[in-house]
């Protein structure tokens, strides 16, 4: 039994602890040298993996920038005229063009985000009861409302955001068309486009204000009725 003691210690708790400690001292793996070619390829793969996100972001920003530059150049030729626009851009400083042309779509989008119709509508609701001529032209515009309905934020809706973007980018084309239709007697392309843009904004804003006011009145007078109970047969 004494000779079997060391062999039986492997089955005891102390023996298992010794075996686990011996295993923990051993290395989990051994690195082998694979040569300089594999090392360089591995280093290049890791560098490419880290640089790809930054390269993709730079490509996206560059694409958006050059798209804005192209849109600005097309807008200048459309508003001023094809030949006049080319002459203006050829005489201008290249640095000014690289900075000024991308600001055209940005300014159009920012201008579209100014909701001046809401301010006109607030003034209309505030002073419409004092102006009888508005009540004669638009009946029911100055009548009191039983409650004030809640108005949602238009920028929170993704559909409204896309409408703002599309409306801002299409505005120069619409202004040019309206200017040619309504102010064909004006010789200058720039003046005709500006007048067409002002007329389009004014007419569209008037219809939009009237439509919003009618929606406001309809929601203010809306009532929730009880469900009619069916008579028992």
mmCIF file of C-alpha atoms in Angstrom:
data_model
loop_
_atom_site.group_PDB
_atom_site.id
_atom_site.type_symbol
_atom_site.label_atom_id
_atom_site.label_comp_id
_atom_site.label_asym_id
_atom_site.label_seq_id
_atom_site.Cartn_x
_atom_site.Cartn_y
_atom_site.Cartn_z
ATOM 1 C CA UNK A 1 0.000 0.000 0.000
ATOM 2 C CA UNK A 2 2.855 2.365 0.762
ATOM 3 C CA UNK A 3 4.308 1.741 -2.679
ATOM 4 C CA UNK A 4 0.959 2.464 -4.294
ATOM 5 C CA UNK A 5 0.566 5.778 -2.420
ATOM 6 C CA UNK A 6 2.225 8.029 -5.004
ATOM 7 C CA UNK A 7 0.195 6.433 -7.795
ATOM 8 C CA UNK A 8 -3.092 6.856 -5.908
ATOM 9 C CA UNK A 9 -2.455 10.548 -5.293
ATOM 10 C CA UNK A 10 -3.374 11.213 -8.920
ATOM 11 C CA UNK A 11 -6.951 10.260 -8.116
ATOM 12 C CA UNK A 12 -7.194 12.492 -5.061
ATOM 13 C CA UNK A 13 -8.076 16.185 -4.976
ATOM 14 C CA UNK A 14 -4.478 17.249 -4.454
ATOM 15 C CA UNK A 15 -3.395 15.222 -7.444
ATOM 16 C CA UNK A 16 -5.944 16.831 -9.705
ATOM 17 C CA UNK A 17 -4.863 20.318 -8.546
ATOM 18 C CA UNK A 18 -1.219 19.482 -9.346
ATOM 19 C CA UNK A 19 -2.144 18.262 -12.817
ATOM 20 C CA UNK A 20 -4.153 21.429 -13.533
ATOM 21 C CA UNK A 21 -1.270 23.611 -12.393
ATOM 22 C CA UNK A 22 1.077 21.730 -14.638
ATOM 23 C CA UNK A 23 -1.233 22.231 -17.603
ATOM 24 C CA UNK A 24 -1.523 25.985 -16.888
ATOM 25 C CA UNK A 25 2.241 26.379 -17.080
ATOM 26 C CA UNK A 26 2.346 24.948 -20.586
ATOM 27 C CA UNK A 27 2.034 27.323 -23.591
ATOM 28 C CA UNK A 28 -1.274 27.100 -25.509
ATOM 29 C CA UNK A 29 0.484 27.320 -28.853
ATOM 30 C CA UNK A 30 3.864 27.904 -30.354
ATOM 31 C CA UNK A 31 4.511 30.533 -33.031
ATOM 32 C CA UNK A 32 6.505 29.338 -35.951
ATOM 33 C CA UNK A 33 8.449 31.599 -38.299
ATOM 34 C CA UNK A 34 6.818 31.617 -41.733
ATOM 35 C CA UNK A 35 9.175 33.950 -43.573
ATOM 36 C CA UNK A 36 9.271 37.661 -44.501
ATOM 37 C CA UNK A 37 6.822 37.346 -47.392
ATOM 38 C CA UNK A 38 3.964 36.117 -45.198
ATOM 39 C CA UNK A 39 4.791 38.760 -42.576
ATOM 40 C CA UNK A 40 4.601 41.562 -45.141
ATOM 41 C CA UNK A 41 1.344 40.212 -46.568
ATOM 42 C CA UNK A 42 -0.172 39.948 -43.099
ATOM 43 C CA UNK A 43 0.899 43.514 -42.270
ATOM 44 C CA UNK A 44 -0.508 44.815 -45.567
ATOM 45 C CA UNK A 45 -3.810 43.024 -44.952
ATOM 46 C CA UNK A 46 -4.188 44.632 -41.527
ATOM 47 C CA UNK A 47 -3.310 48.098 -42.853
ATOM 48 C CA UNK A 48 -5.835 47.765 -45.676
ATOM 49 C CA UNK A 49 -8.552 46.613 -43.260
ATOM 50 C CA UNK A 50 -7.980 49.689 -41.067
ATOM 51 C CA UNK A 51 -7.729 52.154 -43.975
ATOM 52 C CA UNK A 52 -10.803 50.993 -45.923
ATOM 53 C CA UNK A 53 -13.424 52.739 -43.713
ATOM 54 C CA UNK A 54 -11.578 56.073 -43.979
ATOM 55 C CA UNK A 55 -11.138 55.632 -47.730
ATOM 56 C CA UNK A 56 -14.844 54.860 -48.171
ATOM 57 C CA UNK A 57 -15.798 57.963 -46.163
ATOM 58 C CA UNK A 58 -13.453 60.103 -48.242
ATOM 59 C CA UNK A 59 -14.871 58.722 -51.486
ATOM 60 C CA UNK A 60 -18.430 59.444 -50.326
ATOM 61 C CA UNK A 61 -17.576 63.007 -49.300
ATOM 62 C CA UNK A 62 -15.711 63.600 -52.552
ATOM 63 C CA UNK A 63 -18.593 62.231 -54.615
ATOM 64 C CA UNK A 64 -21.098 64.466 -52.807
ATOM 65 C CA UNK A 65 -18.804 67.480 -53.247
ATOM 66 C CA UNK A 66 -18.299 67.008 -56.986
ATOM 67 C CA UNK A 67 -22.008 66.313 -57.423
ATOM 68 C CA UNK A 68 -22.724 69.638 -55.724
ATOM 69 C CA UNK A 69 -20.169 71.374 -57.967
ATOM 70 C CA UNK A 70 -21.769 69.899 -61.088
ATOM 71 C CA UNK A 71 -25.253 70.836 -59.927
ATOM 72 C CA UNK A 72 -24.110 74.397 -59.188
ATOM 73 C CA UNK A 73 -22.572 74.765 -62.647
ATOM 74 C CA UNK A 74 -25.706 73.425 -64.353
ATOM 75 C CA UNK A 75 -27.878 75.763 -62.267
ATOM 76 C CA UNK A 76 -25.764 78.804 -63.234
ATOM 77 C CA UNK A 77 -26.059 77.947 -66.933
ATOM 78 C CA UNK A 78 -29.781 77.328 -66.551
ATOM 79 C CA UNK A 79 -30.536 80.547 -64.684
ATOM 80 C CA UNK A 80 -28.216 82.948 -66.495
ATOM 81 C CA UNK A 81 -28.236 81.241 -69.873
ATOM 82 C CA UNK A 82 -26.011 78.626 -71.446
ATOM 83 C CA UNK A 83 -23.521 80.917 -73.192
ATOM 84 C CA UNK A 84 -23.646 83.629 -70.547
ATOM 85 C CA UNK A 85 -23.148 81.073 -67.793
ATOM 86 C CA UNK A 86 -20.121 79.560 -69.500
ATOM 87 C CA UNK A 87 -18.603 83.038 -69.988
ATOM 88 C CA UNK A 88 -19.181 83.922 -66.327
ATOM 89 C CA UNK A 89 -17.566 80.693 -65.101
ATOM 90 C CA UNK A 90 -14.618 81.038 -67.490
ATOM 91 C CA UNK A 91 -13.880 84.568 -66.266
ATOM 92 C CA UNK A 92 -14.285 83.657 -62.595
ATOM 93 C CA UNK A 93 -11.481 82.499 -60.316
ATOM 94 C CA UNK A 94 -11.222 78.673 -60.148
ATOM 95 C CA UNK A 95 -10.937 78.814 -56.357
ATOM 96 C CA UNK A 96 -14.118 80.883 -56.194
ATOM 97 C CA UNK A 97 -15.906 78.340 -58.392
ATOM 98 C CA UNK A 98 -14.741 75.405 -56.262
ATOM 99 C CA UNK A 99 -16.082 77.150 -53.162
ATOM 100 C CA UNK A 100 -19.100 78.958 -54.591
ATOM 101 C CA UNK A 101 -20.678 76.325 -56.827
ATOM 102 C CA UNK A 102 -21.216 73.698 -54.055
ATOM 103 C CA UNK A 103 -22.934 76.328 -51.901
ATOM 104 C CA UNK A 104 -25.758 76.707 -54.457
ATOM 105 C CA UNK A 105 -27.572 73.431 -53.580
ATOM 106 C CA UNK A 106 -26.827 74.001 -49.884
ATOM 107 C CA UNK A 107 -28.416 77.463 -49.980
ATOM 108 C CA UNK A 108 -31.412 76.124 -51.897
ATOM 109 C CA UNK A 109 -32.007 73.418 -49.280
ATOM 110 C CA UNK A 110 -31.601 75.886 -46.404
ATOM 111 C CA UNK A 111 -33.967 78.311 -48.097
ATOM 112 C CA UNK A 112 -36.508 75.551 -48.590
ATOM 113 C CA UNK A 113 -36.351 74.725 -44.898
ATOM 114 C CA UNK A 114 -37.539 78.250 -44.002
ATOM 115 C CA UNK A 115 -41.263 77.702 -43.495
ATOM 116 C CA UNK A 116 -42.454 81.257 -44.053
ATOM 117 C CA UNK A 117 -45.970 79.989 -44.766
ATOM 118 C CA UNK A 118 -46.353 79.068 -41.084
ATOM 119 C CA UNK A 119 -45.575 82.640 -39.981
ATOM 120 C CA UNK A 120 -48.032 84.053 -42.503
ATOM 121 C CA UNK A 121 -50.613 81.530 -41.317
ATOM 122 C CA UNK A 122 -50.154 82.563 -37.691
ATOM 123 C CA UNK A 123 -50.616 86.221 -38.578
ATOM 124 C CA UNK A 124 -53.645 85.268 -40.649
ATOM 125 C CA UNK A 125 -55.246 83.412 -37.750
ATOM 126 C CA UNK A 126 -54.459 86.270 -35.395
ATOM 127 C CA UNK A 127 -55.785 89.190 -37.459
ATOM 128 C CA UNK A 128 -58.244 87.558 -39.860
ATOM 129 C CA UNK A 129 -61.250 88.372 -37.660
ATOM 130 C CA UNK A 130 -60.375 92.077 -37.886
ATOM 131 C CA UNK A 131 -60.211 92.115 -41.675
ATOM 132 C CA UNK A 132 -63.649 91.643 -43.170
ATOM 133 C CA UNK A 133 -62.290 91.480 -46.711
ATOM 134 C CA UNK A 134 -60.594 88.172 -45.906
ATOM 135 C CA UNK A 135 -63.861 86.730 -44.622
ATOM 136 C CA UNK A 136 -65.611 87.738 -47.820
ATOM 137 C CA UNK A 137 -62.935 86.188 -50.020
ATOM 138 C CA UNK A 138 -62.346 83.100 -47.875
ATOM 139 C CA UNK A 139 -65.522 82.263 -45.954
ATOM 140 C CA UNK A 140 -65.028 80.750 -42.524
ATOM 141 C CA UNK A 141 -61.383 81.760 -42.293
ATOM 142 C CA UNK A 142 -61.885 83.959 -39.234
ATOM 143 C CA UNK A 143 -64.524 81.975 -37.371
ATOM 144 C CA UNK A 144 -63.653 80.905 -33.795
ATOM 145 C CA UNK A 145 -62.587 77.325 -33.267
ATOM 146 C CA UNK A 146 -63.744 75.132 -30.356
ATOM 147 C CA UNK A 147 -60.248 73.763 -29.731
ATOM 148 C CA UNK A 148 -56.707 74.145 -30.982
ATOM 149 C CA UNK A 149 -55.454 70.971 -32.695
ATOM 150 C CA UNK A 150 -51.910 69.765 -32.254
ATOM 151 C CA UNK A 151 -49.562 70.275 -35.177
ATOM 152 C CA UNK A 152 -46.804 67.772 -35.904
ATOM 153 C CA UNK A 153 -43.230 68.735 -36.621
ATOM 154 C CA UNK A 154 -42.770 68.445 -40.415
ATOM 155 C CA UNK A 155 -39.011 67.838 -40.176
ATOM 156 C CA UNK A 156 -39.549 64.717 -38.069
ATOM 157 C CA UNK A 157 -41.185 62.939 -40.991
ATOM 158 C CA UNK A 158 -38.788 61.391 -43.519
ATOM 159 C CA UNK A 159 -41.299 62.015 -46.303
ATOM 160 C CA UNK A 160 -41.259 65.752 -45.563
ATOM 161 C CA UNK A 161 -37.441 65.700 -45.567
ATOM 162 C CA UNK A 162 -37.374 64.127 -49.016
ATOM 163 C CA UNK A 163 -39.958 66.649 -50.230
ATOM 164 C CA UNK A 164 -37.758 69.485 -48.999
ATOM 165 C CA UNK A 165 -34.715 68.024 -50.764
ATOM 166 C CA UNK A 166 -36.495 67.387 -54.065
ATOM 167 C CA UNK A 167 -38.328 70.728 -53.988
ATOM 168 C CA UNK A 168 -35.104 72.639 -53.355
ATOM 169 C CA UNK A 169 -33.196 70.921 -56.161
ATOM 170 C CA UNK A 170 -36.023 71.285 -58.690
ATOM 171 C CA UNK A 171 -36.739 74.938 -57.807
ATOM 172 C CA UNK A 172 -34.309 76.539 -60.353
ATOM 173 C CA UNK A 173 -35.874 74.542 -63.189
ATOM 174 C CA UNK A 174 -39.403 75.503 -62.136
ATOM 175 C CA UNK A 175 -38.379 79.158 -61.753
ATOM 176 C CA UNK A 176 -36.919 79.144 -65.263
ATOM 177 C CA UNK A 177 -40.075 77.600 -66.762
ATOM 178 C CA UNK A 178 -42.431 79.963 -64.896
ATOM 179 C CA UNK A 179 -40.293 82.944 -65.896
ATOM 180 C CA UNK A 180 -40.455 81.979 -69.572
ATOM 181 C CA UNK A 181 -44.241 81.505 -69.392
ATOM 182 C CA UNK A 182 -45.207 84.576 -67.357
ATOM 183 C CA UNK A 183 -42.430 87.066 -68.114
ATOM 184 C CA UNK A 184 -41.487 86.350 -71.697
ATOM 185 C CA UNK A 185 -41.218 90.088 -72.452
ATOM 186 C CA UNK A 186 -38.174 90.416 -70.151
ATOM 187 C CA UNK A 187 -34.966 90.124 -72.159
ATOM 188 C CA UNK A 188 -32.543 89.188 -69.364
ATOM 189 C CA UNK A 189 -32.530 85.498 -68.507
ATOM 190 C CA UNK A 190 -31.472 86.201 -64.925
ATOM 191 C CA UNK A 191 -34.236 88.744 -64.295
ATOM 192 C CA UNK A 192 -36.812 86.498 -65.939
ATOM 193 C CA UNK A 193 -35.785 83.556 -63.769
ATOM 194 C CA UNK A 194 -35.832 85.648 -60.581
ATOM 195 C CA UNK A 195 -39.309 86.978 -61.382
ATOM 196 C CA UNK A 196 -40.487 83.473 -62.205
ATOM 197 C CA UNK A 197 -39.125 82.149 -58.914
ATOM 198 C CA UNK A 198 -40.802 84.923 -56.912
ATOM 199 C CA UNK A 199 -44.119 84.359 -58.691
ATOM 200 C CA UNK A 200 -43.952 80.604 -58.181
ATOM 201 C CA UNK A 201 -43.122 80.952 -54.472
ATOM 202 C CA UNK A 202 -45.917 83.494 -53.935
ATOM 203 C CA UNK A 203 -48.601 81.470 -55.761
ATOM 204 C CA UNK A 204 -47.550 78.180 -54.191
ATOM 205 C CA UNK A 205 -47.373 79.779 -50.750
ATOM 206 C CA UNK A 206 -50.871 81.268 -51.062
ATOM 207 C CA UNK A 207 -52.383 77.902 -51.973
ATOM 208 C CA UNK A 208 -50.404 76.182 -49.223
ATOM 209 C CA UNK A 209 -51.526 78.678 -46.575
ATOM 210 C CA UNK A 210 -55.163 78.302 -47.594
ATOM 211 C CA UNK A 211 -54.918 74.502 -47.647
ATOM 212 C CA UNK A 212 -53.279 74.373 -44.210
ATOM 213 C CA UNK A 213 -55.919 76.681 -42.788
ATOM 214 C CA UNK A 214 -58.690 74.468 -44.098
ATOM 215 C CA UNK A 215 -57.011 71.420 -42.580
ATOM 216 C CA UNK A 216 -56.670 73.321 -39.310
ATOM 217 C CA UNK A 217 -60.382 74.186 -39.268
ATOM 218 C CA UNK A 218 -61.359 70.658 -40.164
ATOM 219 C CA UNK A 219 -59.312 69.192 -37.315
ATOM 220 C CA UNK A 220 -60.546 71.847 -34.885
ATOM 221 C CA UNK A 221 -64.201 71.022 -35.572
ATOM 222 C CA UNK A 222 -63.687 67.275 -35.611
ATOM 223 C CA UNK A 223 -65.765 65.369 -33.070
ATOM 224 C CA UNK A 224 -65.634 61.808 -31.804
ATOM 225 C CA UNK A 225 -69.103 60.263 -31.859
ATOM 226 C CA UNK A 226 -70.343 57.260 -29.953
ATOM 227 C CA UNK A 227 -70.812 54.058 -31.860
ATOM 228 C CA UNK A 228 -74.539 53.616 -32.564
ATOM 229 C CA UNK A 229 -75.911 50.602 -30.769
ATOM 230 C CA UNK A 230 -77.897 48.207 -32.894
ATOM 231 C CA UNK A 231 -81.436 47.639 -31.867
ATOM 232 C CA UNK A 232 -82.210 44.120 -30.749
ATOM 233 C CA UNK A 233 -84.479 42.308 -33.164
#
